[in-house]
Coordinates of C-alpha atoms in Angstrom, one line a residue:
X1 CA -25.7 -15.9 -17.1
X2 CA -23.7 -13.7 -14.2
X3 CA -25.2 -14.0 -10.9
X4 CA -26.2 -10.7 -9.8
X5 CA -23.9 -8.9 -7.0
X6 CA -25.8 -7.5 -3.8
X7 CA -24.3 -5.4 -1.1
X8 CA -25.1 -5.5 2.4
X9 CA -24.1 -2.7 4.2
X10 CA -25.1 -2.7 8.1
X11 CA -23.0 -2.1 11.3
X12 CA -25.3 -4.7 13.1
X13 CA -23.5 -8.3 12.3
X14 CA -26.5 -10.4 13.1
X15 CA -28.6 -8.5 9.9
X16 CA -25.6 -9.0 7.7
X17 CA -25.4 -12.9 8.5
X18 CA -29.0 -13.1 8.1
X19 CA -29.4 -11.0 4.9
X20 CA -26.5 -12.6 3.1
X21 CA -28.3 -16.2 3.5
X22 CA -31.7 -15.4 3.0
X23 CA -30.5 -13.1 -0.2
X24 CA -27.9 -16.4 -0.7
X25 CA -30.9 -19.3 -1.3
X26 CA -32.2 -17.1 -3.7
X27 CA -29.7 -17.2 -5.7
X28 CA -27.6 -14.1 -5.6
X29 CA -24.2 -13.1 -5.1
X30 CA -23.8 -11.4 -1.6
X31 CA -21.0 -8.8 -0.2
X32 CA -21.0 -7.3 3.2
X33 CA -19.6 -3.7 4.9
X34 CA -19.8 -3.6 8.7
X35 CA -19.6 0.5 7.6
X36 CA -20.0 2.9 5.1
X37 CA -16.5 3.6 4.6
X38 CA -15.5 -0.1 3.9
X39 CA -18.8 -0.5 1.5
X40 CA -16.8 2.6 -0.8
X41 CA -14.1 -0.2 -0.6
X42 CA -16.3 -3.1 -1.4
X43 CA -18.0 -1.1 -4.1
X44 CA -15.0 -0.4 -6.0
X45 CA -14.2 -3.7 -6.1
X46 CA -17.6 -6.0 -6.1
X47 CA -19.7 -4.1 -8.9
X48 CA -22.9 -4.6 -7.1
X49 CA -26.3 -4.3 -9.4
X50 CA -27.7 -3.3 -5.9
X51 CA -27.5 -2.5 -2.3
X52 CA -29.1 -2.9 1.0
X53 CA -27.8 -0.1 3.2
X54 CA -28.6 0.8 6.9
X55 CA -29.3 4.3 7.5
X56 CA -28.3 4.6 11.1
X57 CA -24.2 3.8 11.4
X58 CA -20.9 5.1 13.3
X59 CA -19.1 7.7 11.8
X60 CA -20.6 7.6 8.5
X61 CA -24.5 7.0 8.2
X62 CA -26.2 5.7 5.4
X63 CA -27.2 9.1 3.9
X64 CA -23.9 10.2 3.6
X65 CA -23.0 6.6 2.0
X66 CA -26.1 6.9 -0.5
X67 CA -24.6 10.2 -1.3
X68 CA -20.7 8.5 -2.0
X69 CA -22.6 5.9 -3.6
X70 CA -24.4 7.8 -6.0
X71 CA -21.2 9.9 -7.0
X72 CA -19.7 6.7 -7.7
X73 CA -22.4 3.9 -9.0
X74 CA -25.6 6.3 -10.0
X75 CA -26.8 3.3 -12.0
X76 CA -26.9 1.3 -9.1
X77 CA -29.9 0.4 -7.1
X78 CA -30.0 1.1 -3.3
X79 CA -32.8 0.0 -1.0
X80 CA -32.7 2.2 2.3
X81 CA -32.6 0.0 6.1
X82 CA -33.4 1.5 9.0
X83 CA -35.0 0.8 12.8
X84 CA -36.4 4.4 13.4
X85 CA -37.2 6.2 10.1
X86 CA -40.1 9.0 9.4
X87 CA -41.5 10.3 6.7
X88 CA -39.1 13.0 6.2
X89 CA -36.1 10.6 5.9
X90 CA -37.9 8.6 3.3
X91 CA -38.4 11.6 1.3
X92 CA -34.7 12.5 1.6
X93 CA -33.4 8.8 0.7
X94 CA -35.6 9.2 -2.3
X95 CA -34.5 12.3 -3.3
X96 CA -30.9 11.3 -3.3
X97 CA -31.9 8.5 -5.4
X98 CA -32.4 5.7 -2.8
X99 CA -35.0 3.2 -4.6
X100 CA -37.0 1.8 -1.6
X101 CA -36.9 2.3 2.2
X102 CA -37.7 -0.5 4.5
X103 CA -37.9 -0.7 8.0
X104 CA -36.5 -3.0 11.3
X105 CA -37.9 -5.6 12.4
X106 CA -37.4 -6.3 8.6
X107 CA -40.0 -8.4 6.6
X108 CA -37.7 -10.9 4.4
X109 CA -41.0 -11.5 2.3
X110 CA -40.6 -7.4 2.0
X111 CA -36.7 -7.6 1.4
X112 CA -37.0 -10.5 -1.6
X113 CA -39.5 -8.4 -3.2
X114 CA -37.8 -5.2 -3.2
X115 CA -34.5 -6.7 -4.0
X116 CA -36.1 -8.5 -7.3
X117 CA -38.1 -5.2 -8.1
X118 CA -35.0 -3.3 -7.9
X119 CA -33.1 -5.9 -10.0
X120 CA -35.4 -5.8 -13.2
X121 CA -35.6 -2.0 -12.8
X122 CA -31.5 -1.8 -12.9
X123 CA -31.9 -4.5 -16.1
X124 CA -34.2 -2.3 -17.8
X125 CA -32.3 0.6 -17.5
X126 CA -29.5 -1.4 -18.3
X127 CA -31.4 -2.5 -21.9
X128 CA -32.7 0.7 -22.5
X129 CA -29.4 2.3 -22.2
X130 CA -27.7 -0.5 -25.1
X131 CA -30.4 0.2 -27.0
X132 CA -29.9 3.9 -26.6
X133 CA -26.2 3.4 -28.0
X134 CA -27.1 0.8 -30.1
X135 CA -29.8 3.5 -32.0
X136 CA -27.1 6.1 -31.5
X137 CA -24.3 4.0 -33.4
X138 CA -27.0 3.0 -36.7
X139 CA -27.5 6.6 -36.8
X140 CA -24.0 7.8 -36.6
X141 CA -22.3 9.7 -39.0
X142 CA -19.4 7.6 -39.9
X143 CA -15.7 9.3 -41.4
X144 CA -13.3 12.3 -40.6
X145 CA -12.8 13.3 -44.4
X146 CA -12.4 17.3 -45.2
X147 CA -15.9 16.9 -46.4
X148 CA -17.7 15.5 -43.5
X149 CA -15.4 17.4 -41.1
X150 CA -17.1 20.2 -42.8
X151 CA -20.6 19.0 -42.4
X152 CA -20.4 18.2 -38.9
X153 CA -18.9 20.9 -38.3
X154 CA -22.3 22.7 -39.7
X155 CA -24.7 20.2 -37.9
X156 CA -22.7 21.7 -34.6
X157 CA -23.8 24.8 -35.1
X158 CA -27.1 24.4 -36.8
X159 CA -28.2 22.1 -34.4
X160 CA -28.6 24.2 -30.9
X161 CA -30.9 27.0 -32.9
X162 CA -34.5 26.7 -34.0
X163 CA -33.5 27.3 -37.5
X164 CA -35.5 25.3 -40.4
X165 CA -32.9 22.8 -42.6
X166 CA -33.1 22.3 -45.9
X167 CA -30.7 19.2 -46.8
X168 CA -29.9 18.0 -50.2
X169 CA -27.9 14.9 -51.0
X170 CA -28.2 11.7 -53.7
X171 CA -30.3 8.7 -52.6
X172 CA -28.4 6.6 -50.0
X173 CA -25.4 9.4 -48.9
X174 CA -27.2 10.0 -45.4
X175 CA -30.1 12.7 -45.6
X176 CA -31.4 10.8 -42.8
X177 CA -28.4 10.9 -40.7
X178 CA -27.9 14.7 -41.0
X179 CA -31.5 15.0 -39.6
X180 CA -31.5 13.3 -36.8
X181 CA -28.2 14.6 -35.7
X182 CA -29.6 18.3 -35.9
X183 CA -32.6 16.9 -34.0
X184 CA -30.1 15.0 -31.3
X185 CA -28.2 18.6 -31.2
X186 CA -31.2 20.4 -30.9
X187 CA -32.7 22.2 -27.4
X188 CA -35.4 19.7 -28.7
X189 CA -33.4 16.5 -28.3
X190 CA -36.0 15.0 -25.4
X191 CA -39.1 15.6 -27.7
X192 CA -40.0 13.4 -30.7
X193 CA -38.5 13.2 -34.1
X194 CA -40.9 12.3 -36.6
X195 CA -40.0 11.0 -40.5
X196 CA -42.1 11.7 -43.5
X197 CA -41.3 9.9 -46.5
X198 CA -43.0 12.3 -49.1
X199 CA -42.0 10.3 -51.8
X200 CA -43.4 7.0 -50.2
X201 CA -46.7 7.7 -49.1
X202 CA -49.1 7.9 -52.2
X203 CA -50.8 11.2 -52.6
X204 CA -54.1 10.5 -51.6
X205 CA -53.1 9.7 -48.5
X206 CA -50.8 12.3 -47.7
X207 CA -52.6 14.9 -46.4
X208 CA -54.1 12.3 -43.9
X209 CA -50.7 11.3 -42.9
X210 CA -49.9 15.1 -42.5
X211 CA -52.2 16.6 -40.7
X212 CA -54.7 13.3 -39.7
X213 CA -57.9 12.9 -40.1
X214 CA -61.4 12.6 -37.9
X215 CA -63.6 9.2 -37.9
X216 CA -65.6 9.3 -41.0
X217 CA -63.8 11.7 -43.1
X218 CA -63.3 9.7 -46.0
X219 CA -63.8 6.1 -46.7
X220 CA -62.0 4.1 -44.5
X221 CA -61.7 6.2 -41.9
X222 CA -63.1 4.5 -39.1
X223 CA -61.3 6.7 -36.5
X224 CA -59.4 9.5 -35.9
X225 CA -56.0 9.9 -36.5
X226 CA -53.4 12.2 -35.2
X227 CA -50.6 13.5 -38.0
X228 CA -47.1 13.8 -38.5
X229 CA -47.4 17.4 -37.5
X230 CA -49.3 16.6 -34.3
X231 CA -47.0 13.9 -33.0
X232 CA -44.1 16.3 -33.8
X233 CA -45.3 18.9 -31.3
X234 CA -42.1 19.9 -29.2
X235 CA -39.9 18.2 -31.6
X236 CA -38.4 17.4 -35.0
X237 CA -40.6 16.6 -38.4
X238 CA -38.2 16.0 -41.2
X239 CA -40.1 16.3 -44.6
X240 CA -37.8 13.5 -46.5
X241 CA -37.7 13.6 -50.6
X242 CA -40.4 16.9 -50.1
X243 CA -40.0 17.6 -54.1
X244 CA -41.9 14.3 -54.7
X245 CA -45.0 16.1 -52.7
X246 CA -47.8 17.5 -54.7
X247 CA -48.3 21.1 -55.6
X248 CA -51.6 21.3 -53.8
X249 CA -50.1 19.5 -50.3
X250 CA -46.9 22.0 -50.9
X251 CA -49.8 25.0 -50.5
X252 CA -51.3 23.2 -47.3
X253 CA -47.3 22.4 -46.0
X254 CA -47.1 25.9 -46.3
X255 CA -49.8 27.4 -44.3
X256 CA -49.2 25.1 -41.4
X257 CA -45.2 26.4 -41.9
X258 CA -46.3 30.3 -41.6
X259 CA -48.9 29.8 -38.7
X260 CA -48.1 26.3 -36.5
X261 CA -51.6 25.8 -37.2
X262 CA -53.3 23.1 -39.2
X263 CA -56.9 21.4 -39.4
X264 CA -57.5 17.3 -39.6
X265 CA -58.8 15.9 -42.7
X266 CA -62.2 16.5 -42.3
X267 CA -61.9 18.5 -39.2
X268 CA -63.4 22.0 -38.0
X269 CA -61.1 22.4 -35.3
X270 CA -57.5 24.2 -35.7
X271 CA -55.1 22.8 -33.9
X272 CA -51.6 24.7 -32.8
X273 CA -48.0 22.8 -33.2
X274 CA -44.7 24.0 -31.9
X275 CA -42.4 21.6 -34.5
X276 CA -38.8 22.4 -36.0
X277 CA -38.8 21.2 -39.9
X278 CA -35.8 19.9 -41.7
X279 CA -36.4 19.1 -45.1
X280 CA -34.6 16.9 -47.7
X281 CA -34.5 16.1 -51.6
X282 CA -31.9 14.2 -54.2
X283 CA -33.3 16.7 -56.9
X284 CA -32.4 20.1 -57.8
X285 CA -35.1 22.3 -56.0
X286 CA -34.2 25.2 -58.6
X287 CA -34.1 23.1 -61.0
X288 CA -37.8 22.2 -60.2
X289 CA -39.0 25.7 -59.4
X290 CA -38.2 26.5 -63.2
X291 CA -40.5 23.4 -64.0
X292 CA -43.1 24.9 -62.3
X293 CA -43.2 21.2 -59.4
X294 CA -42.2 23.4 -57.0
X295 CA -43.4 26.4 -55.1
X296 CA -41.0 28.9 -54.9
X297 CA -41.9 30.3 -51.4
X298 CA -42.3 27.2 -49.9
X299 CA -37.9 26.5 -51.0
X300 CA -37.5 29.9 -49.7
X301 CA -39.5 29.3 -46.4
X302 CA -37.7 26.0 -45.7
X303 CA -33.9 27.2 -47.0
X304 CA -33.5 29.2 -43.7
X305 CA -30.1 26.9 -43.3
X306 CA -28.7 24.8 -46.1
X307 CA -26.7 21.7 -46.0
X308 CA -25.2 19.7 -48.6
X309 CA -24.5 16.0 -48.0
X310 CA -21.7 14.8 -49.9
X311 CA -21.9 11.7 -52.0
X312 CA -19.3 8.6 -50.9
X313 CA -17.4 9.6 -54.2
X314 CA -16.5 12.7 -52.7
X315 CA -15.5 11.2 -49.8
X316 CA -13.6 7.9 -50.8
X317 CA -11.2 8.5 -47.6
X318 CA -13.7 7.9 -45.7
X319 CA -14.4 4.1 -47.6
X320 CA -11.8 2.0 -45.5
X321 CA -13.2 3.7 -42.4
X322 CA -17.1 2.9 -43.2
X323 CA -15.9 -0.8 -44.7
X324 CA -14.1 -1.6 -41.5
X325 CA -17.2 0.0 -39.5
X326 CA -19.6 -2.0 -41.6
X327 CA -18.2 -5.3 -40.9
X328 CA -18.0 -4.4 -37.4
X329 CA -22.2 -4.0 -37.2
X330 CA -22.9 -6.6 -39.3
X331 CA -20.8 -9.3 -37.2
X332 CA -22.4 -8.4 -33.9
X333 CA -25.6 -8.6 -35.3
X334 CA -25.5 -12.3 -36.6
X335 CA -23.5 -12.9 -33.5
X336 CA -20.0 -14.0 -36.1
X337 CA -16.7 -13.0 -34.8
X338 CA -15.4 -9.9 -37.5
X339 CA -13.9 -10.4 -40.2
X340 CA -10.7 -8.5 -42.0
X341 CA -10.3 -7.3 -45.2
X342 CA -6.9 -7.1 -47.0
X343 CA -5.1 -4.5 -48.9
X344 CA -6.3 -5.4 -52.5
X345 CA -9.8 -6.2 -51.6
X346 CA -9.9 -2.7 -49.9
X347 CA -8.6 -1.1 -53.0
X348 CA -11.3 -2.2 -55.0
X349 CA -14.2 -0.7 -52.8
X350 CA -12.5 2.7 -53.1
X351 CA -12.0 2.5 -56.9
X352 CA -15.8 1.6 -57.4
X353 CA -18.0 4.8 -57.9
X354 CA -21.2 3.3 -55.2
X355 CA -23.4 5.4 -57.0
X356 CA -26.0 4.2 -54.5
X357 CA -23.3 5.8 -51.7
X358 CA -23.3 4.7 -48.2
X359 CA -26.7 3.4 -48.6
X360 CA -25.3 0.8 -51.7
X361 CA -21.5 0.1 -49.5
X362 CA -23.4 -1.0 -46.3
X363 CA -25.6 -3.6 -48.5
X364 CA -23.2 -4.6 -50.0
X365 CA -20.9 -5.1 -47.1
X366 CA -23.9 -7.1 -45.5
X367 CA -24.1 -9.6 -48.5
X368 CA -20.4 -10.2 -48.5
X369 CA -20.5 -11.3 -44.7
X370 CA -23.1 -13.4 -45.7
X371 CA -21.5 -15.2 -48.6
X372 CA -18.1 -15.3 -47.7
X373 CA -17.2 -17.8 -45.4
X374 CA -13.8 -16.9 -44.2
X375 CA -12.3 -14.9 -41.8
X376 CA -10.6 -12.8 -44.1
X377 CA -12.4 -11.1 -47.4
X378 CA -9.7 -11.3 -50.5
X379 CA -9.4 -9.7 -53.5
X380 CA -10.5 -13.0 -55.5
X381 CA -14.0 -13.0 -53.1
X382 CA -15.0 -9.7 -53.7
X383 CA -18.5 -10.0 -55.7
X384 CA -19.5 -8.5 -59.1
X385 CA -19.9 -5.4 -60.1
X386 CA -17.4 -4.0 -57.3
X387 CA -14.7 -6.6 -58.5
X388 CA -14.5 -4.7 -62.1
X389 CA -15.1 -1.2 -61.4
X390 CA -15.9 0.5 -64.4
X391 CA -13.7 2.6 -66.4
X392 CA -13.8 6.8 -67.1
X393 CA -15.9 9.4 -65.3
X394 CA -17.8 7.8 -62.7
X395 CA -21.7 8.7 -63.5
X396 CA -23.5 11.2 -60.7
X397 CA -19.9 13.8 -60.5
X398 CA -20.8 17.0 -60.5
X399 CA -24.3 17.0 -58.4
X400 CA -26.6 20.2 -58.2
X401 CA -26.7 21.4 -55.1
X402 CA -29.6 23.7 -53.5
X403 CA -28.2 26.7 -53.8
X404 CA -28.9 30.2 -53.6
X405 CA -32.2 31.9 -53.4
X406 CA -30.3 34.8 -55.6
X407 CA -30.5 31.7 -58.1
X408 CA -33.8 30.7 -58.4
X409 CA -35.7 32.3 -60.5
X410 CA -39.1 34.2 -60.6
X411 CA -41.5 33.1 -62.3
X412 CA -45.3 34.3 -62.6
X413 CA -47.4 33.4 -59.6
X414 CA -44.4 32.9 -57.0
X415 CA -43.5 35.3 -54.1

C-alpha cells in the first residue's frame, strides 16, 4: 500500500524540521515549502493526500495559498497553522475549504489527530467517488449505433423537463438504463431514484410496497412502513414491467398520479409527494387496452413522452463494442487481466439473434470468462447455442412499439 504524501508548508524552519519527523515516525511521506509559492511547486509535483499550511507568510500567506491550492487540488485536505488566529479567520479558512485550523504553540497530540482524521476523510471521498463511477459505468448506456444515437439523443432532451416517460423495450435491452439516465439528466439528479418491479412483487403485497402501510394494518404488519411513492419524494419512481400490475392497483396508481397524494395501507392520513414517474413494459400497452388489462387513462396519463428501446438485433453494430466492454467489467471484477477476442469468434456473437438482448450478451460474456482459460477467446471456444446460430428470421423482429394515443382504441368505461 502507497504511503500517504503530506505537505508542510511554513516559513518558520524549526516547525518544518519538527513536523516532518514527528509526521515521519508515524509513518507518512513528508514534503516541505519554506513558502506558498514553492508549495504550488511542490504540489505539482508531490501529489499530497494533505497539507499542513501556515497562515501567516512573506509575500504570499496561507489564505491566498489555500485559495491556489483549492483551484489546483480541491480533493485535497488542508489543515490551517497559525500563531495569532480568531474566530473570523477560522471561518474564512473553512469557507475556502480548509478542513481544520490549529493554533501555535502546536499540540503534536492535536496535529496526529487531525492529520489521521483528515486522511480517512480524503479516503472516503476517494471510495465514494470510485464507487460513484463504478455505479455510473454498470449503468451506462453502451454503443454509438444510428439507433442509440437516436435514443440518447431523446434521453438529452427528455431528461432536464419534468415530463412523465413511458419506455417500452423486450426483456433484457436496457429499460433500466434509459431510466436512470433520464433520472441522472433530470433537475432531480441529487434526490432518490426508486425502482418498482410491478411484475416481481406479488399482488397482495403491492399496494403495501406502493403506498406503505401503518403498524397493524394487515397481518404481519408489525410496523409502519414508508412506500415507494414516499421515498421517491423529490426524485424519480420508475414503475418497471407496470402492465403486469393489477387493474385495481392501476385505479389507485392513478389517483396518486392526478393528485401527488396517496394514503398508507390502513392509514387515515393523506400524505403529499413531489415524484417524476417513468414507466416501462415489454408488452404492447395497446395491445392490452384492447384486452381490457389495461386502463386506458392511466397509458395516456403516463405516455406524456415515449421512448422506444431498441432490441440488440437492431443494433448489432453496437455487439463488438458491448463484447469488448463486457470483457472489460467482468475482468476487473474477478481481478484477471482482459482477455481478447478474435475475428471469427466476434463474428459469431453478431450473427446470433440474443433474443434475451444485452441482458442475455453480458451473461453470457460472464460465463465465457469463467470457462475459458486463455487469454484469447477463439472461434472453437465459443459455447453453445452462440456457436450455431440458428438459421432464417430471427424470432422477436418486428416488435410493437407503444405507439400513438390516436391508436388505441376506446372502449366502454375508458376516458
Amino acid at each position: 500500500m502507497p504511503t500517504d504524501t503530506i505537505l508542510i508548508v511554513d516559513d518558520e524552519e524549526s516547525i518544518r524540521k519538527s513536523l516532518k519527523d514527528i509526521l515521519g515516525d508515524e509513518g507518512y511521506e513528508v514534503v516541505t515549502a519554506a513558502s506558498g509559492r514553492e508549495a504550488l511547486d511542490v504540489l505539482a509535483e508531490a501529489q499530497p493526500l494533505l497539507a499542513l499550511l501556515d497562515i501567516a507568510m512573506p509575500e504570499m500567506d496561507g489564505i491566498e495559498t489555500l485559495r491556489r491550492f483549492k483551484e489546483a487540488r480541491p480533493e485535497m485536505q488542508v489543515i490551517m497553522i497559525t500563531g495569532h488566529g480568531t474566530i473570523d479567520t477560522a471561518v474564512q479558512t473553512t469557507k475556502m475549504g480548509g478542513y481544520d485550523f490549529i493554533q501555535k504553540p502546536l499540540s503534536l497530540e492535536r496535529v496526529i489527530l487531525s492529520v489521521k482524521n483528515g486522511l480517512e476523510e480524503c479516503r472516503l471521498r476517494q471510495e465514494n467517488e470510485t464507487l460513484r463511477k463504478s455505479i455510473e459505468r454498470r449503468y451506462a448506456i453502451i454503443g454509438e449505433s444510428a439507433a442509440i444515437r437516436a435514443l440518447k439523443q431523446q434521453i438529452s432532451l427528455a431528461g432536464p423537463t419534468n415530463g412523465w416517460v413511458l419506455i417500452h423495450g423486450e426483456s433484457g435491452s436496457g429499460k433500466e438504463l434509459v431510466a436512470r439516465a433520464i433520472h441522472k439528466a433530470s433537475k432531480r439528479a441529487a434526490g432518490p431514484f426508486v425502482e418498482v418491479n410491478c411484475a416481481a412483487i406479488p399482488q397482495e403485497l403491492i399496494e403495501s410496497e406502493l403506498f406503505g402501510h401503518e403498524k397493524g394494518s394487515f397481518t404481519g404488519a408489525t410496523s409502519m412502513k414508508r412506500g415507494k411513492f414516499e421515498l421517491a419524494d423529490r426524485g424519480t419512481i420508475f414503475l418497471d414491467e407496470i402492465a403486469d400490475m393489477s387493474l385495481a392497483t392501476q385505479a389507485k396508481v392513478l389517483r396518486v398520479l392526478e393528485g401527488q397524494e396517496f394514503q398508507r395501507v390502513g392509514g387515515t392520513k393523506t400524505l403529499k409527494t413531489d415524484v417524476r414517474v417513468i414507466a416501462a413494459s415489454n408488452k404492447d400497452l395497446a395491445g392490452e387496452i384492447r384486452k381490457g388489462s389495461f386502463r386506458e387513462d392511466l397509458f395516456y396519463r403516463l405516455n406524456v413522452i415515449p421512448l422506444d428501446v431498441p432490441s440488440l438485433r437492431e443494433r448489432k453494430d453496437d455487439i463488438p463494442v458491448l463484447v469488448r466492454y463486457f470483457l472489460q467489467e467482468f475482468a476487473a471484477d474477478y481481478g484477471q487481466r482482459p482477455k481478447t477476442i478474435d475475428a471469427a469468434a466476434l463474428d459469431l456473437f453478431i450473427r446470433y439473434p440474443w433474443n434475451g438482448n444485452v441482458r442475455e450478451l453480458r451473461n453470457f460474456i460472464e460465463r465465457i470468462m469463467i470457462m475459458v482459460p486463455g487469454p484469447v477467446i477463439t472461434a472453437a471456444e465459443v459455447p453453445q447455442p452462440v456457436n450455431r446460430p440458428p438459421a432464417g428470421r430471427q424470432s422477436g423482429e418486428g416488435r410493437p412499439s407503444t405507439g400513438s394515443p390516436s391508436r388505441v382504441p376506446r372502449g366502454p368505461g375508458l376516458r
